[in-house]
Coordinates of N, CA and C and ligand atoms in Angstrom, one line a residue:
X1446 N 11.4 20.8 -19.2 CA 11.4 19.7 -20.2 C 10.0 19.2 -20.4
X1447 N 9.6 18.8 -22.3 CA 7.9 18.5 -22.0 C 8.5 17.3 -22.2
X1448 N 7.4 16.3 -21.3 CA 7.4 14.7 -21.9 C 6.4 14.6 -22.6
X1449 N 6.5 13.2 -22.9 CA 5.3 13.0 -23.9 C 4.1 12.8 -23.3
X1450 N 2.9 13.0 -24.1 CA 1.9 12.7 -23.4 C 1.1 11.4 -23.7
X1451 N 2.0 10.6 -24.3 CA 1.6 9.2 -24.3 C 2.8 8.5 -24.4
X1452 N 3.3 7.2 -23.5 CA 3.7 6.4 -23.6 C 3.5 5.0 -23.3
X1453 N 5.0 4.1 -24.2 CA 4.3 2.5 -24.3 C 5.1 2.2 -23.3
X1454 N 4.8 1.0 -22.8 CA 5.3 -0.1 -22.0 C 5.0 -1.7 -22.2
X1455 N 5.5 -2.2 -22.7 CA 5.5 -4.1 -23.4 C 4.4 -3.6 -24.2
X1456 N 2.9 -4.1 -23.4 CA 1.9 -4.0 -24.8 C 0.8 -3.1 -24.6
X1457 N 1.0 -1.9 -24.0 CA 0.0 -1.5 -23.5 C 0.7 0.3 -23.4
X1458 N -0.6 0.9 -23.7 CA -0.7 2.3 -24.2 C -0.9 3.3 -22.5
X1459 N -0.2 4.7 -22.6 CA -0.5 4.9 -20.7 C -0.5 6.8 -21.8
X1460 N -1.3 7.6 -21.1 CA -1.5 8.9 -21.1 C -1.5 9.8 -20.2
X1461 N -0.8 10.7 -20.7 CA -0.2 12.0 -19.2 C -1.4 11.9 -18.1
X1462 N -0.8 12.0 -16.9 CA -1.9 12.1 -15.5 C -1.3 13.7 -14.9
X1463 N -0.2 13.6 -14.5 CA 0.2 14.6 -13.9 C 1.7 14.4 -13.8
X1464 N 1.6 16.2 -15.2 CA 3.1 16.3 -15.7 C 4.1 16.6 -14.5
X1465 N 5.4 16.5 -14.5 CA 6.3 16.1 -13.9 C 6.6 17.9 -12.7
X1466 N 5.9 19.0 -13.5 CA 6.2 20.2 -12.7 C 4.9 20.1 -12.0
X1467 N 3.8 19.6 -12.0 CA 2.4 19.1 -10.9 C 3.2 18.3 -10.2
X1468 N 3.6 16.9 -10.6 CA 4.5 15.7 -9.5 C 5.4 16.8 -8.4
X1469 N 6.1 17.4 -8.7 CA 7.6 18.1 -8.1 C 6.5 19.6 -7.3
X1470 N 5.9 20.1 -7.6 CA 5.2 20.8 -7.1 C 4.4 20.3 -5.7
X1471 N 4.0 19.4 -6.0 CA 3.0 19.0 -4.7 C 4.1 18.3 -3.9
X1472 N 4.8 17.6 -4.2 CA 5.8 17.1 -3.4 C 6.8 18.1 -2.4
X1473 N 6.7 19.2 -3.1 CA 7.3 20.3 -2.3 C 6.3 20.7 -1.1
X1474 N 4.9 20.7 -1.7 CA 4.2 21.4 -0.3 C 4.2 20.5 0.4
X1475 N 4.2 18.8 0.0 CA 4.5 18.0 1.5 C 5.5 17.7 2.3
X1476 N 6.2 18.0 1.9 CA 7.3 18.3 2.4 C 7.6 19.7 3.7
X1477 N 6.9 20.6 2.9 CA 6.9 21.4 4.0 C 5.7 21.4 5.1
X1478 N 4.9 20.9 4.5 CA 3.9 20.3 5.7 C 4.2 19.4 6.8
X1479 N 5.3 18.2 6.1 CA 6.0 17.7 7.0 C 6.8 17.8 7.6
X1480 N 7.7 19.2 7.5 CA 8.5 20.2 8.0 C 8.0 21.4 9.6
X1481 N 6.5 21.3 9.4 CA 6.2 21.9 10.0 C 6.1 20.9 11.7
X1482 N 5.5 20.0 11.0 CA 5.3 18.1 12.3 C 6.5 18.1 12.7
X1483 N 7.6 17.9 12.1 CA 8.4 17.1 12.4 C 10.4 17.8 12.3
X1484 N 10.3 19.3 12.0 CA 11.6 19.9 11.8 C 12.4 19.7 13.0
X1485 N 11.7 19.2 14.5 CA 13.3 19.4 15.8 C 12.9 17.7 16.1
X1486 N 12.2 17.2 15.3 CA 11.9 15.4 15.7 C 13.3 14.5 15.5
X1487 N 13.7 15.0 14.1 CA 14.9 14.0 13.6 C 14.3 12.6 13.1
X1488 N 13.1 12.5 12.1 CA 12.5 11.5 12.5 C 12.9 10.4 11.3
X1489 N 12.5 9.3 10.9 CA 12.9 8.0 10.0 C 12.2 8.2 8.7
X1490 N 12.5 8.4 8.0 CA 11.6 8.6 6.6 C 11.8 6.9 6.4
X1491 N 10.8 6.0 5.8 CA 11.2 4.8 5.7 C 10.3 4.3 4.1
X1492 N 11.1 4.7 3.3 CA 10.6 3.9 1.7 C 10.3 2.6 1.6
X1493 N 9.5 2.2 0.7 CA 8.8 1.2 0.7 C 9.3 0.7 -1.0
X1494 N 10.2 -0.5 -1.1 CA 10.7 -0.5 -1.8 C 9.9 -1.4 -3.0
X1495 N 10.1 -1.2 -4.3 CA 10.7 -0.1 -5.0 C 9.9 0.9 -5.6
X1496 N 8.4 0.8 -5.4 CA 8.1 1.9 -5.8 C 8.5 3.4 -5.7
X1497 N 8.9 3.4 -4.2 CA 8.7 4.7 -3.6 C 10.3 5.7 -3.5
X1498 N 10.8 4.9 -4.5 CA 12.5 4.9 -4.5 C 12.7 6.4 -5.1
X1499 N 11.6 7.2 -5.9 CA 11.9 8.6 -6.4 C 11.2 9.1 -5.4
X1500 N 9.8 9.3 -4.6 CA 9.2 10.2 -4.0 C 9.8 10.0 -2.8
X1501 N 10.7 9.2 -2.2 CA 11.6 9.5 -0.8 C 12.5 10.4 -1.0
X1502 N 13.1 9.9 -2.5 CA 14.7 10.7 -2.5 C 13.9 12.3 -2.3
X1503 N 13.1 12.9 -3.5 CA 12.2 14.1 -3.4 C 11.4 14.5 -2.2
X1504 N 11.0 13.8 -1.7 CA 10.0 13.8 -0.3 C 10.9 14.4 0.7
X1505 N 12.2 13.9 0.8 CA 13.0 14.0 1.9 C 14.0 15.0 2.2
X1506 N 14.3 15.6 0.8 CA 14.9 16.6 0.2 C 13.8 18.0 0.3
X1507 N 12.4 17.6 0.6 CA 12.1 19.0 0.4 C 11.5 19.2 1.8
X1508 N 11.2 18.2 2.8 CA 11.5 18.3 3.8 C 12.6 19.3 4.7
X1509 N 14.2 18.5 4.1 CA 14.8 19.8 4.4 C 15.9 20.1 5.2
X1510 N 15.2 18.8 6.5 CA 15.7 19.3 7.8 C 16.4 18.1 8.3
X1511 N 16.9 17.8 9.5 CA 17.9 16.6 9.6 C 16.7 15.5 9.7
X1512 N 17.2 14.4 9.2 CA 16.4 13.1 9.6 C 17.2 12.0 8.7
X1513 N 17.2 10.6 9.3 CA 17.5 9.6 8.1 C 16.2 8.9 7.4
X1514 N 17.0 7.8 6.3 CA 16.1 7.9 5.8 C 16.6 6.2 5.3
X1515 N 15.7 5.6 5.7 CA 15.6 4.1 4.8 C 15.0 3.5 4.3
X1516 N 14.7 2.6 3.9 CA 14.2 1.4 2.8 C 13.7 -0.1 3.6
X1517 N 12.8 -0.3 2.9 CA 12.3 -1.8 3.4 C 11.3 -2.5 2.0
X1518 N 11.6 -3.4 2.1 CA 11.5 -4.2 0.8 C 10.2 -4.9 1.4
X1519 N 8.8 -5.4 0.9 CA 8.0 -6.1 1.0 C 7.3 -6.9 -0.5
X1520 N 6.9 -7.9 -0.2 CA 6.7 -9.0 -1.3 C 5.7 -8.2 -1.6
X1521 N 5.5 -8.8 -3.1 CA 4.0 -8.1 -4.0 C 3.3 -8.8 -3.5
X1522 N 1.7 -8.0 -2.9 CA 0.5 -8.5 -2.6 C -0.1 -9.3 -3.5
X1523 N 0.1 -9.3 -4.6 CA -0.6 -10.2 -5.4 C -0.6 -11.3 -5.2
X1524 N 0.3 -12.3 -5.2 CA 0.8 -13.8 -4.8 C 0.3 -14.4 -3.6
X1525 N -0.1 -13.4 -2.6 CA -0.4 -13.8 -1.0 C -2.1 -13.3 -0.5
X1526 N -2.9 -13.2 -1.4 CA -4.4 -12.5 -1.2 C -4.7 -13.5 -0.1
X1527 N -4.0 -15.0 -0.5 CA -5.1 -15.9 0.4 C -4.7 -16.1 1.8
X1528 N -3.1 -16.0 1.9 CA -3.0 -16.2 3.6 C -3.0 -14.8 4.1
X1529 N -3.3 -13.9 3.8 CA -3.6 -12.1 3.9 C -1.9 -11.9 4.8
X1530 N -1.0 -12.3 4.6 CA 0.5 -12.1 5.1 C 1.2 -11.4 4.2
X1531 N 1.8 -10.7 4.9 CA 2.7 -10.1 3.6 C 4.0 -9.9 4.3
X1532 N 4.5 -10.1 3.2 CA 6.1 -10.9 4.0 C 7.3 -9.6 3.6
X1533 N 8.4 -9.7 4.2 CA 9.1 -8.7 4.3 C 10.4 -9.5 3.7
X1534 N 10.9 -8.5 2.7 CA 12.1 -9.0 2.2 C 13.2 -8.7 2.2
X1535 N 13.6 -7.2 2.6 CA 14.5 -6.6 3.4 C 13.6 -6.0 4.1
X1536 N 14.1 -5.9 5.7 CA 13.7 -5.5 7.1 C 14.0 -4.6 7.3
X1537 N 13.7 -4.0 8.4 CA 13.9 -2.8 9.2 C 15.8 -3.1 9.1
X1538 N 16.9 -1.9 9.2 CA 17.5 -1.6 9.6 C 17.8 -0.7 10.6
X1539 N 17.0 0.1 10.6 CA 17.5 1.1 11.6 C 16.6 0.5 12.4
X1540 N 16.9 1.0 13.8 CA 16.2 1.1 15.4 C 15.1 1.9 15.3
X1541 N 13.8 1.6 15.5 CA 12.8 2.3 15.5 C 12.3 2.6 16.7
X1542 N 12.9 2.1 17.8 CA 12.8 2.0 19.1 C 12.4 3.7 19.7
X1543 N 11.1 4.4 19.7 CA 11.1 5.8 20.4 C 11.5 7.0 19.4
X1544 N 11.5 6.4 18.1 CA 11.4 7.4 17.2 C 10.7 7.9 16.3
X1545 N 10.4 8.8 15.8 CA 9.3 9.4 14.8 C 9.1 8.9 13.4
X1546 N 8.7 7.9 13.0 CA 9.0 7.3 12.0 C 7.3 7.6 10.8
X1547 N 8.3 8.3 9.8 CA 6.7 8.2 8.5 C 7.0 7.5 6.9
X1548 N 6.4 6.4 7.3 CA 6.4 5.0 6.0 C 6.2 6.0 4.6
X1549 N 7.0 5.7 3.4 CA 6.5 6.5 2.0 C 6.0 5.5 1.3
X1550 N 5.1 5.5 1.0 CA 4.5 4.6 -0.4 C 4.4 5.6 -1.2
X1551 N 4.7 4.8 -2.4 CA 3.8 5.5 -4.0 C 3.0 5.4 -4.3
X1552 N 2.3 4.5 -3.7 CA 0.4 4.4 -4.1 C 0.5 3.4 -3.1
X1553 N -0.9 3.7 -2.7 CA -2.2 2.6 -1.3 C -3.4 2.5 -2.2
X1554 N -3.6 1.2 -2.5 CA -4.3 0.9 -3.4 C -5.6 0.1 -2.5
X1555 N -5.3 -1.0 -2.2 CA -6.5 -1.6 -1.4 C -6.2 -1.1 0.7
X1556 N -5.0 -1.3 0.6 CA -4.3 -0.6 2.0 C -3.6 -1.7 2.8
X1557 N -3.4 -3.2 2.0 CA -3.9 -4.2 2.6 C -1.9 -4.2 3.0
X1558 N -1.0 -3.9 2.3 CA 0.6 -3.8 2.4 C 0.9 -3.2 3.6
X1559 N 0.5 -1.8 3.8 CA 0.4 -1.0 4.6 C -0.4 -1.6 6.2
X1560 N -0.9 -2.1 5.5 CA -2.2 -2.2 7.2 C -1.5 -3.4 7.6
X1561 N -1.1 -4.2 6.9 CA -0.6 -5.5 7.7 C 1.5 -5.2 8.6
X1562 N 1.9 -4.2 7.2 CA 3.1 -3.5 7.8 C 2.9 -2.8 9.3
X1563 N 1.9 -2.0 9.5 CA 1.5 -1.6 10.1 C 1.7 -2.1 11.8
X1564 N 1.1 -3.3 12.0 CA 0.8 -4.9 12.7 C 2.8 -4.6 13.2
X1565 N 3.3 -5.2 12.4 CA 4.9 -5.4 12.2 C 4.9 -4.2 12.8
X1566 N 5.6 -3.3 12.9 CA 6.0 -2.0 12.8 C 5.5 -1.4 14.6
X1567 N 4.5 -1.2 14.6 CA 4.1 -1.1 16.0 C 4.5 -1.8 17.1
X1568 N 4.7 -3.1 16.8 CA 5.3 -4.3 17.9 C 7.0 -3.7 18.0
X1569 N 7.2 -2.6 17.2 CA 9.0 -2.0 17.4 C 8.9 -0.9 18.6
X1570 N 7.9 -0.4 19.1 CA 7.7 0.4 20.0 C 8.5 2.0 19.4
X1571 N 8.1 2.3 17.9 CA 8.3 3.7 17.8 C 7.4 4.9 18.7
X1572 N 8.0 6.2 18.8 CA 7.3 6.9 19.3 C 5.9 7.6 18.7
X1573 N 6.4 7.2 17.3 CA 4.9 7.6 16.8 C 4.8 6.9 14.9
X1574 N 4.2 6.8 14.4 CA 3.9 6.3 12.9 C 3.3 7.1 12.4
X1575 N 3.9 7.6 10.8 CA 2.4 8.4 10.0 C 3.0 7.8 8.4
X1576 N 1.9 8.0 8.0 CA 1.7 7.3 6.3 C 1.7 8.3 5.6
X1577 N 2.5 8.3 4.3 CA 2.7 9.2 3.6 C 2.9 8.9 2.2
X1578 N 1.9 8.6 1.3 CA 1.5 8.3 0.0 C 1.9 9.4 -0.4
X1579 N 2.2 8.8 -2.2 CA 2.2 9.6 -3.4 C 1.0 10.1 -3.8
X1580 N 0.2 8.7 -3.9 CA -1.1 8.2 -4.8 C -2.2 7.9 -3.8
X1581 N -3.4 7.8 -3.9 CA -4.3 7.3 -2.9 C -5.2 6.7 -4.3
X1582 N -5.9 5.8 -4.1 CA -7.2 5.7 -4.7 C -8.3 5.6 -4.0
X1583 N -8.9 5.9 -3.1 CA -10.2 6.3 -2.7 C -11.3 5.2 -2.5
X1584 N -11.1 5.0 -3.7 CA -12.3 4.0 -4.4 C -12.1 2.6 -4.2
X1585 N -10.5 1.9 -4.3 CA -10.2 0.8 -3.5 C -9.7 0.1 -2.4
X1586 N -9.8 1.1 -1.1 CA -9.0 1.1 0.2 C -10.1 0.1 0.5
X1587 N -9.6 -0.8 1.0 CA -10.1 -2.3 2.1 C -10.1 -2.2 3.2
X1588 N -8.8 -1.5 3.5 CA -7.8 -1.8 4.9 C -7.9 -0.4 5.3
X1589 N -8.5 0.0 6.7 CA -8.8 1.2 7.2 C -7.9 1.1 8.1
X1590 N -6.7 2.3 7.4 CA -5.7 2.5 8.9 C -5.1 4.5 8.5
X1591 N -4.7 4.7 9.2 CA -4.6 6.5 9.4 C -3.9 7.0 8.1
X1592 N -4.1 7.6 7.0 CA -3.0 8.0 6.0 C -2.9 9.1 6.6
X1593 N -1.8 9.6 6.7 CA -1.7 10.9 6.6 C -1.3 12.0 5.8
X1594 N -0.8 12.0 5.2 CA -0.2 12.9 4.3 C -0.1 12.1 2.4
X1595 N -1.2 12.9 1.8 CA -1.5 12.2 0.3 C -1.4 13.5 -0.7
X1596 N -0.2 12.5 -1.6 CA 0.1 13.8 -2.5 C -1.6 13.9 -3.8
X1597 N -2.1 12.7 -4.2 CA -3.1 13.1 -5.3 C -4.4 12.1 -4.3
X1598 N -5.5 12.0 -4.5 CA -6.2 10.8 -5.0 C -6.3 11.1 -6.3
X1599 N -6.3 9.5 -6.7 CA -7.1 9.2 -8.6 C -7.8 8.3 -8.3
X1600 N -8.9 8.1 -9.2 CA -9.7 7.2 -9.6 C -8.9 6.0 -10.0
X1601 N -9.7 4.7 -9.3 CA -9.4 3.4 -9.4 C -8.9 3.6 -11.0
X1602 N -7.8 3.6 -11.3 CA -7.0 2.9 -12.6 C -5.8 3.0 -12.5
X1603 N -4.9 2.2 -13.4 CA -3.3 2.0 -13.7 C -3.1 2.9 -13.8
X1604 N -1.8 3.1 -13.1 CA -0.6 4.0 -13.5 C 0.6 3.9 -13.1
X1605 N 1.0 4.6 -14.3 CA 2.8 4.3 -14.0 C 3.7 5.5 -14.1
X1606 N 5.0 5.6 -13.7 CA 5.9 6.7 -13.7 C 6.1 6.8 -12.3
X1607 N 7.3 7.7 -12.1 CA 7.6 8.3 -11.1 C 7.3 7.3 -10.0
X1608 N 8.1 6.2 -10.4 CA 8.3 5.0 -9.0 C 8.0 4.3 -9.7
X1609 N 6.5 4.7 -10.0 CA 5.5 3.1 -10.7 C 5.8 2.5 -11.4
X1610 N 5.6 0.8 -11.8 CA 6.0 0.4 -12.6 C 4.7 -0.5 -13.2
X1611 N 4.7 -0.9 -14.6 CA 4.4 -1.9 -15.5 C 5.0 -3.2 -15.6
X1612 N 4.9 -4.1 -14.8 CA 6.3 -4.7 -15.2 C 7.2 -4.7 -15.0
X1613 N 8.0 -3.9 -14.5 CA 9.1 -3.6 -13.9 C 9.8 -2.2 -15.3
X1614 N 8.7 -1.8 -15.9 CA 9.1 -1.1 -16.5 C 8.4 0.5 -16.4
X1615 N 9.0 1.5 -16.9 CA 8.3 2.9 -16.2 C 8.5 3.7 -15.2
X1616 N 9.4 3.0 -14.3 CA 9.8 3.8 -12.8 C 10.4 4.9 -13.4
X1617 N 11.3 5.0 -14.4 CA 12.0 6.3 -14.4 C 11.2 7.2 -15.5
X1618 N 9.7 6.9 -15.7 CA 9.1 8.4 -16.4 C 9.1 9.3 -15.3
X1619 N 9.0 10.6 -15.5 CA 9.3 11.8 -14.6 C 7.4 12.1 -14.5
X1620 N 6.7 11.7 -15.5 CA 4.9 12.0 -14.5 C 4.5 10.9 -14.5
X1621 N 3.3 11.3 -14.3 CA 2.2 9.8 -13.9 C 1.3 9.9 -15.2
X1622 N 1.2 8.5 -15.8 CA 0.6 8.4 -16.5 C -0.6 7.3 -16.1
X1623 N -1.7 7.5 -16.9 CA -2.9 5.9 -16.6 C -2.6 5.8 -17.9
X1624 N -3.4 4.3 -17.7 CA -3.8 3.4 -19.0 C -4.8 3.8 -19.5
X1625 N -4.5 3.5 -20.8 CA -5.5 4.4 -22.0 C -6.8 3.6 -22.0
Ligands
LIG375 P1 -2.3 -2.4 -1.7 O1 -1.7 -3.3 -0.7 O2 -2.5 -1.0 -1.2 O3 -3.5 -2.9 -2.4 O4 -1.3 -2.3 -2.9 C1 -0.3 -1.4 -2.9 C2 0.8 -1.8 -3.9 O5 0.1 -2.3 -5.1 C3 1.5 -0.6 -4.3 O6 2.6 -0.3 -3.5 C4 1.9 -0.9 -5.8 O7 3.1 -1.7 -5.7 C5 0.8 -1.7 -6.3 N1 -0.2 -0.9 -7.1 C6 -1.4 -0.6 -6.7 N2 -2.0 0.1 -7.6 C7 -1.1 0.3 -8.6 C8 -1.1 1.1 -9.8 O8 -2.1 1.8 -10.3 N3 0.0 1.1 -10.6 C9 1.1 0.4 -10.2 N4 2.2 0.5 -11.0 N5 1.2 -0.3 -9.0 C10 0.1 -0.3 -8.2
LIG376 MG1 4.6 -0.1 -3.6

């Protein structure tokens, strides 16, 4: 299927980044790279809600091998720059207690979501933590903590699709598009 290689969202123009057989492509080699760490682990895939709501379902699927897989909701960083807290909106569910657990984001932009999750998450006494982005940007990481596994870096700019949103609008384009 071709999409288009420009689309709108409320008032603002976004142009193809990386069409949807690049997205599904790379996602498969990490998956098997994460198959190679972690195939007799059984370990927690844990989405980061809602960006990361397509590249878990896909992430975890091409993975392959047994493991669960959950969700955790955290507030948008924007609202909270000044008390540097980032608050949790739906929590851990599962037991992390001694198990292999790797966080998905869609994009680590400054790192500051992640790095403070991070803090949280460790005090559960898992047997191990790894980070596993869609997106990286390079150029605006703040918060120095271990990524492991990154499907693209891009240059500091917007983008939406494939999780991302505008607004709450765009999660369901099938690539990534930036702003024009
Ligand atoms: P951080 O805490 O790393 O600065 O921010 C990460 C969060 O900011 C992401 O999970 C995402 O929700 C949002 N974000 C950062 N950059 C972008 C972007 O280019 N596009 C969209 N749609 N969200 C972004
Ligand atoms: Mg996010």
């Amino acid at each position: 299927m071709t999409e288009p290689q420009i689309v709108n969202a409320h008032d603002l123009s976004f142009e193809l980044m990386f069409s949807e057989e690049k997205v599904l492509a790379r996602v498969e080699e990490m998956g098997r790279t994460l198959h190679e760490k972690y195939h007799d682990k059984n370990p927690i895939f844990l989405g980061v809600l809602n960006g990361a709501f397509i590249f878990t379902a896909d992430l975890t699927r091409a993975f392959g091998e047994q493991c669960e897989v959950s969700f955790i909701k955290l507030s948008s960083y924007s609202g909270l720059e000044s008390t540097g807290e980032v608050a949790t909106l739906i929590g851990l569910t599962s037991d992390v207690e001694n198990r292999h657990v790797i966080v998905v984001e869609d994009i680590i932009d400054t790192g500051k979501t992640m790095h403070e999750f991070l803090s949280t998450l460790r005090k559960m006494n898992p047997a191990s933590v790894a980070f596993a982005t869609f997106l990286l940007k390079p150029d605006a990481i703040k918060y120095e903590f271990p990524i492991d596994y990154i499907g693209f870096e891009i240059p500091n700019k917007f983008v939406i699709g494939y999780g991302l949103d505008y607004n709450e609008l765009a999660r369901n384009l099938r690539g990534i598009y930036q702003l024009k």
